[in-house]
CSV table of C-alpha atoms and ligand atoms in Angstrom, one decimal:
chain,number,residue,atom,x,y,z
A,240,MET,CA,124.1,57.3,79.7
A,241,ARG,CA,120.6,58.6,78.6
A,242,GLY,CA,118.6,55.6,80.7
A,243,PHE,CA,121.2,56.2,83.4
A,244,LEU,CA,119.7,59.8,83.8
A,245,PHE,CA,116.5,58.4,82.3
A,246,GLY,CA,116.0,56.4,86.0
A,247,LEU,CA,117.9,59.2,87.7
A,248,ILE,CA,115.2,61.9,87.2
A,249,LEU,CA,112.6,59.1,87.4
A,250,GLY,CA,114.4,58.4,91.2
A,251,VAL,CA,114.0,61.6,92.4
A,252,ALA,CA,111.0,61.9,90.5
A,253,LEU,CA,109.6,58.9,92.8
A,254,PHE,CA,111.6,60.3,95.7
A,255,CYS,CA,110.3,63.5,96.5
A,256,GLY,CA,106.6,61.6,96.3
A,257,GLN,CA,105.6,64.0,93.0
A,258,VAL,CA,106.9,64.5,89.7
A,259,SER,CA,105.3,68.5,90.0
A,260,PHE,CA,106.9,69.0,93.3
A,261,ALA,CA,110.2,68.0,92.1
A,262,LYS,CA,110.0,70.1,88.7
A,263,THR,CA,108.5,73.1,90.2
A,264,VAL,CA,110.4,76.7,89.6
A,265,VAL,CA,110.4,78.8,92.0
A,266,VAL,CA,111.9,82.7,91.2
A,267,VAL,CA,113.2,84.6,93.7
A,268,SER,CA,115.2,87.9,92.5
A,269,ILE,CA,118.6,87.8,94.5
A,270,GLU,CA,121.0,85.5,96.1
A,271,PRO,CA,120.2,85.4,99.6
A,272,GLN,CA,116.7,84.7,98.9
A,273,VAL,CA,117.8,81.4,98.5
A,274,TYR,CA,119.1,80.7,102.0
A,275,PHE,CA,116.0,81.9,103.2
A,276,VAL,CA,113.8,79.1,101.1
A,277,GLN,CA,116.3,75.9,101.6
A,278,LYS,CA,115.7,76.6,105.1
A,279,ILE,CA,112.4,76.4,105.3
A,280,GLY,CA,111.0,74.6,102.1
A,281,GLY,CA,114.5,72.5,101.4
A,282,SER,CA,115.7,72.0,98.7
A,283,GLY,CA,112.8,69.2,96.4
A,284,PHE,CA,112.3,72.0,94.5
A,285,GLN,CA,113.6,74.2,91.9
A,286,VAL,CA,114.5,77.2,92.9
A,287,GLU,CA,116.2,80.5,90.6
A,288,VAL,CA,117.6,83.9,90.7
A,289,MET,CA,116.9,87.0,88.8
A,290,VAL,CA,119.9,88.4,89.2
A,291,PRO,CA,123.1,86.5,88.9
A,292,PRO,CA,125.7,87.3,91.5
A,293,GLY,CA,128.0,90.5,90.6
A,294,ALA,CA,125.1,91.8,89.2
A,295,GLU,CA,123.5,94.9,90.6
A,296,PRO,CA,120.1,94.5,91.3
A,297,HIS,CA,119.0,98.2,91.5
A,298,ALA,CA,118.7,99.0,87.5
A,299,TYR,CA,119.2,95.0,86.6
A,300,GLU,CA,117.5,93.8,83.6
A,301,PRO,CA,116.5,90.0,83.1
A,302,ARG,CA,118.4,88.4,80.1
A,303,PRO,CA,115.9,87.1,77.0
A,304,ARG,CA,116.5,83.0,78.8
A,305,GLN,CA,115.4,84.2,82.2
A,306,MET,CA,112.0,85.8,80.2
A,307,GLN,CA,111.6,82.0,79.0
A,308,MET,CA,112.3,80.8,82.2
A,309,ILE,CA,109.2,82.6,83.7
A,310,THR,CA,107.1,81.3,81.4
A,311,LYS,CA,107.6,77.8,83.5
A,312,ALA,CA,107.9,79.6,86.6
A,313,LYS,CA,105.4,78.5,89.2
A,314,ALA,CA,106.1,81.3,92.0
A,315,TYR,CA,107.8,84.6,91.8
A,316,LEU,CA,108.9,85.3,95.8
A,317,ALA,CA,109.8,89.6,95.5
A,318,ILE,CA,111.5,91.0,97.8
A,319,GLY,CA,111.6,94.9,97.1
A,320,VAL,CA,114.3,95.6,95.4
A,321,PRO,CA,114.4,98.5,92.7
A,322,PHE,CA,113.9,96.2,89.2
A,323,GLU,CA,111.3,94.7,90.6
A,324,LYS,CA,109.0,97.9,90.2
A,325,VAL,CA,109.8,97.9,86.3
A,326,TRP,CA,110.0,94.0,85.8
A,327,LEU,CA,106.8,92.3,87.7
A,328,LYS,CA,104.5,93.5,85.4
A,329,ARG,CA,106.7,92.1,82.6
A,330,PHE,CA,106.7,88.7,84.5
A,331,LYS,CA,103.1,88.8,85.0
A,332,GLN,CA,102.7,89.0,81.2
A,333,GLN,CA,104.4,86.8,79.8
A,334,ASN,CA,102.7,83.9,82.7
A,335,PRO,CA,99.4,84.8,83.8
A,336,GLN,CA,99.4,81.7,86.3
A,337,LEU,CA,102.4,82.7,87.7
A,338,ARG,CA,101.8,84.3,91.4
A,339,ILE,CA,103.4,86.8,93.2
A,340,PHE,CA,104.4,87.0,96.6
A,341,TYR,CA,105.9,90.4,98.4
A,342,LEU,CA,108.7,88.4,100.6
A,343,ASP,CA,108.3,92.6,102.2
A,344,LYS,CA,105.6,93.1,103.8
A,345,GLY,CA,104.9,93.9,107.7
A,346,ILE,CA,108.5,95.4,107.2
A,347,LYS,CA,108.9,98.6,108.5
A,348,LYS,CA,111.4,100.3,105.5
A,349,TYR,CA,114.1,103.5,106.6
A,350,PRO,CA,114.3,107.0,104.9
A,351,LEU,CA,117.9,106.6,103.5
A,352,GLU,CA,119.0,109.3,104.7
A,353,GLU,CA,118.0,107.7,108.0
A,354,GLN,CA,120.4,105.0,107.0
A,355,VAL,CA,123.7,106.8,106.7
A,356,VAL,CA,125.4,109.3,108.3
A,357,PHE,CA,124.5,112.5,106.1
A,358,VAL,CA,126.8,114.1,104.6
A,359,GLN,CA,124.7,117.4,103.4
A,360,LYS,CA,125.0,119.0,100.8
A,361,ARG,CA,126.2,115.5,99.3
A,362,ASP,CA,123.4,113.1,100.0
A,363,SER,CA,120.2,115.1,99.9
A,364,SER,CA,119.3,113.8,96.0
A,365,ILE,CA,118.6,110.6,98.5
A,366,LYS,CA,115.8,112.8,100.6
A,367,GLY,CA,113.0,110.2,101.0
A,368,GLU,CA,114.0,107.4,99.5
A,369,LEU,CA,113.5,104.0,101.0
A,370,ASP,CA,116.8,101.4,101.6
A,371,PRO,CA,115.6,98.0,99.4
A,372,HIS,CA,118.7,96.0,102.2
A,373,ILE,CA,116.0,95.0,104.6
A,374,TRP,CA,117.2,91.6,104.1
A,375,LEU,CA,120.8,92.2,105.8
A,376,GLY,CA,118.9,93.6,108.9
A,377,LEU,CA,118.2,90.2,112.1
A,378,ASP,CA,114.9,91.3,112.7
A,379,GLU,CA,113.7,92.2,108.7
A,380,ALA,CA,115.5,89.1,108.4
A,381,LYS,CA,113.0,87.0,110.7
A,382,GLN,CA,109.7,88.4,108.9
A,383,ILE,CA,110.7,87.8,105.8
A,384,ALA,CA,111.2,84.0,107.1
A,385,LYS,CA,107.8,84.0,108.3
A,386,ASN,CA,106.6,85.4,104.7
A,387,THR,CA,108.9,83.0,102.9
A,388,PHE,CA,107.0,80.0,104.7
A,389,ASN,CA,104.0,82.0,103.6
A,390,ALA,CA,104.6,81.7,100.2
A,391,LEU,CA,106.3,77.8,100.2
A,392,ALA,CA,102.4,76.9,102.1
A,393,LYS,CA,100.4,78.3,99.3
A,394,ILE,CA,103.0,77.0,96.5
A,395,PHE,CA,103.5,73.6,97.7
A,396,PRO,CA,100.3,73.1,100.5
A,397,ASP,CA,100.7,69.7,101.1
A,398,GLN,CA,104.2,70.2,102.7
A,399,LYS,CA,103.1,73.0,104.8
A,400,ALA,CA,103.8,71.1,108.3
A,401,VAL,CA,107.3,70.7,106.7
A,402,PHE,CA,107.9,73.6,106.0
A,403,LYS,CA,106.1,74.8,109.5
A,404,LYS,CA,108.8,73.0,111.4
A,405,ASN,CA,111.3,73.9,109.5
A,406,LEU,CA,110.4,78.1,110.2
A,407,GLU,CA,109.6,78.1,113.7
A,408,GLN,CA,113.5,75.7,114.0
A,409,PHE,CA,114.6,79.1,111.6
A,410,LEU,CA,113.3,81.6,113.7
A,411,VAL,CA,115.3,79.9,116.7
A,412,HIS,CA,118.6,80.1,114.9
A,413,LEU,CA,117.6,83.9,114.2
A,414,ASP,CA,117.2,84.5,117.7
A,415,GLN,CA,120.3,83.0,118.9
A,416,LEU,CA,122.5,84.7,115.5
A,417,LYS,CA,121.3,88.0,117.1
A,418,LYS,CA,122.3,87.3,120.4
A,419,ASP,CA,125.6,86.5,119.3
A,420,PHE,CA,126.4,89.4,117.0
A,421,ASN,CA,125.0,91.3,120.0
A,422,GLN,CA,127.6,90.4,122.1
A,423,LYS,CA,130.2,90.1,120.2
A,424,LEU,CA,130.0,93.4,118.7
A,425,ARG,CA,128.9,95.6,122.3
A,426,LEU,CA,131.6,97.4,122.1
A,427,LEU,CA,131.4,98.8,119.4
A,428,LYS,CA,127.7,100.8,119.6
A,429,GLY,CA,127.4,104.0,118.6
A,430,LYS,CA,130.6,103.5,115.8
A,431,THR,CA,130.9,104.5,112.5
A,432,PHE,CA,132.0,102.1,109.6
A,433,LEU,CA,132.5,103.1,106.0
A,434,VAL,CA,130.9,101.7,103.5
A,435,PHE,CA,131.3,102.0,99.9
A,436,HIS,CA,127.4,101.3,98.6
A,437,PRO,CA,124.9,101.9,101.7
A,438,SER,CA,124.2,98.2,101.7
A,439,TRP,CA,124.0,97.4,105.5
A,440,GLY,CA,121.9,100.6,107.0
A,441,TYR,CA,119.4,97.8,109.1
A,442,PHE,CA,122.2,95.4,110.2
A,443,ALA,CA,123.7,99.0,111.6
A,444,ARG,CA,120.1,99.4,112.6
A,445,CYS,CA,119.6,96.3,114.5
A,446,PHE,CA,123.4,96.9,116.5
A,447,GLY,CA,123.4,100.3,117.4
A,448,LEU,CA,126.2,100.8,114.4
A,449,LYS,CA,126.2,103.7,112.1
A,450,GLN,CA,127.1,102.6,108.0
A,451,MET,CA,129.0,106.4,105.8
A,452,ALA,CA,128.7,105.5,102.3
A,453,ILE,CA,131.4,106.9,99.6
A,454,GLU,CA,128.7,106.8,96.8
A,455,VAL,CA,125.1,107.6,96.7
A,456,LYS,CA,122.3,106.8,94.6
A,457,GLY,CA,125.0,105.5,91.8
A,458,ARG,CA,127.2,108.1,91.9
A,459,GLU,CA,130.5,108.8,92.7
A,460,PRO,CA,131.8,111.8,94.8
A,461,SER,CA,133.8,114.7,93.4
A,462,ALA,CA,137.6,115.1,94.6
A,463,ARG,CA,135.8,118.0,96.6
A,464,GLU,CA,133.1,115.0,98.2
A,465,MET,CA,135.7,112.7,98.5
A,466,ALA,CA,138.5,115.2,100.8
A,467,GLU,CA,134.8,115.3,102.9
A,468,ILE,CA,134.3,111.5,103.6
A,469,ILE,CA,138.2,111.4,104.4
A,470,LYS,CA,137.5,114.7,107.5
A,471,LEU,CA,134.6,113.1,108.2
A,472,ALA,CA,136.2,109.2,108.3
A,473,ARG,CA,138.8,110.6,110.2
A,474,GLU,CA,136.6,112.2,112.9
A,475,LYS,CA,135.1,109.2,113.0
A,476,LYS,CA,138.5,107.4,113.9
A,477,ILE,CA,137.1,105.1,110.7
A,478,ALA,CA,139.0,101.8,110.6
A,479,VAL,CA,137.7,99.4,107.6
A,480,ILE,CA,135.8,99.9,104.8
A,481,PHE,CA,133.7,97.6,103.3
A,482,ILE,CA,133.5,97.3,99.5
A,483,GLN,CA,131.4,95.2,97.2
A,484,PRO,CA,131.8,92.9,93.7
A,485,GLN,CA,129.1,95.4,92.1
A,486,PHE,CA,130.8,98.1,92.6
A,487,ALA,CA,134.4,99.3,91.8
A,488,ARG,CA,136.7,99.4,94.3
A,489,LYS,CA,139.3,102.2,93.1
A,490,LYS,CA,137.9,105.4,95.4
A,491,ALA,CA,137.4,103.1,98.2
A,492,GLU,CA,141.1,102.8,97.9
A,493,VAL,CA,142.1,105.7,98.3
A,494,ILE,CA,140.2,106.8,101.1
A,495,ALA,CA,141.8,103.6,102.5
A,496,LYS,CA,145.3,104.7,101.8
A,497,GLN,CA,144.5,108.0,103.7
A,498,LEU,CA,143.1,106.8,106.7
A,499,GLY,CA,145.2,104.1,107.2
A,500,ALA,CA,141.9,102.3,107.0
A,501,ARG,CA,142.0,98.1,105.6
A,502,VAL,CA,140.0,97.2,102.2
A,503,VAL,CA,137.3,94.7,102.6
A,504,SER,CA,135.4,93.3,100.6
A,505,LEU,CA,131.8,92.1,101.6
A,506,ASP,CA,128.8,91.6,99.3
A,507,PRO,CA,125.4,92.0,100.5
A,508,LEU,CA,124.5,89.4,97.5
A,509,ALA,CA,126.1,86.4,98.9
A,510,ARG,CA,124.6,83.4,98.3
A,511,ASN,CA,125.5,82.4,102.0
A,512,TRP,CA,124.0,85.0,104.4
A,513,GLU,CA,124.6,83.5,107.6
A,514,LYS,CA,128.1,83.0,106.7
A,515,ASN,CA,128.5,86.5,104.7
A,516,LEU,CA,126.9,88.3,108.2
A,517,LEU,CA,129.7,86.0,110.2
A,518,LYS,CA,132.1,87.7,108.2
A,519,VAL,CA,131.1,91.2,108.6
A,520,VAL,CA,130.8,90.5,112.1
A,521,ASP,CA,134.3,89.9,112.3
A,522,SER,CA,135.3,92.6,110.4
A,523,LEU,CA,134.2,94.5,111.9
A,524,LEU,CA,136.1,94.0,114.9
A,525,LEU,CA,139.4,93.2,113.4
A,526,LYS,CA,141.5,96.2,114.8
B,35,ZN,ZN1,121.6,98.0,97.3
């Protein structure tokens, strides 16, 4: 078995042309980044994700095992999620050789209060805070792809030409995807959907939709605020409520029952970014 495994590893190493390429560890913050990294960089190197499925990226705390992994990593691709603020510094202390790239470079971030249907008083605590969920916007995704290419081309300079070709194909594909989504969602322009956590601001902006949120800054609504949300949701004829696995679904179900709306579970952090967005579009179109 050991001989077989050794042969296998050697085979993979030879296949990849050089041992270091196959062994190189690139770390990303969230699952959807894996999709971008693999579209552009292929699967010839190891990608590790800091925030595991189901965990929450706003206040994530890396495990000791992950700090260990950082010591072996060559690069970190940050995307601007809040936990990075504290932890990137610590990663760099842990591994001074670690190269950090910022994939939110060149992306305009909007204040959260412009990204949600603002409920006066209740939402005033979010004023001035920038919405970090850039990877769910189609235009933002294009810039993330370009930034991912720039980072990977620096980490693996001898693969640059291959990565460049992959990037160009991916950008064409993203344009097509946006066109398809626009076509599908054209009749919903100006409509509002209700989400538990306000992750979908960039997606909504891209297609002329609006999101309303149940939870704000990790705080669930009081009974009075719930009544306010339900009233507003009724006015806006909301038919679907999106929840995500990182947050509790109870409040959403209470609201859904009162509105006669459906609850759909959507994960803004799903690894298969594209399949996930297709699911969002289909869910919005359900009557
Ligand atoms: Zn979030």
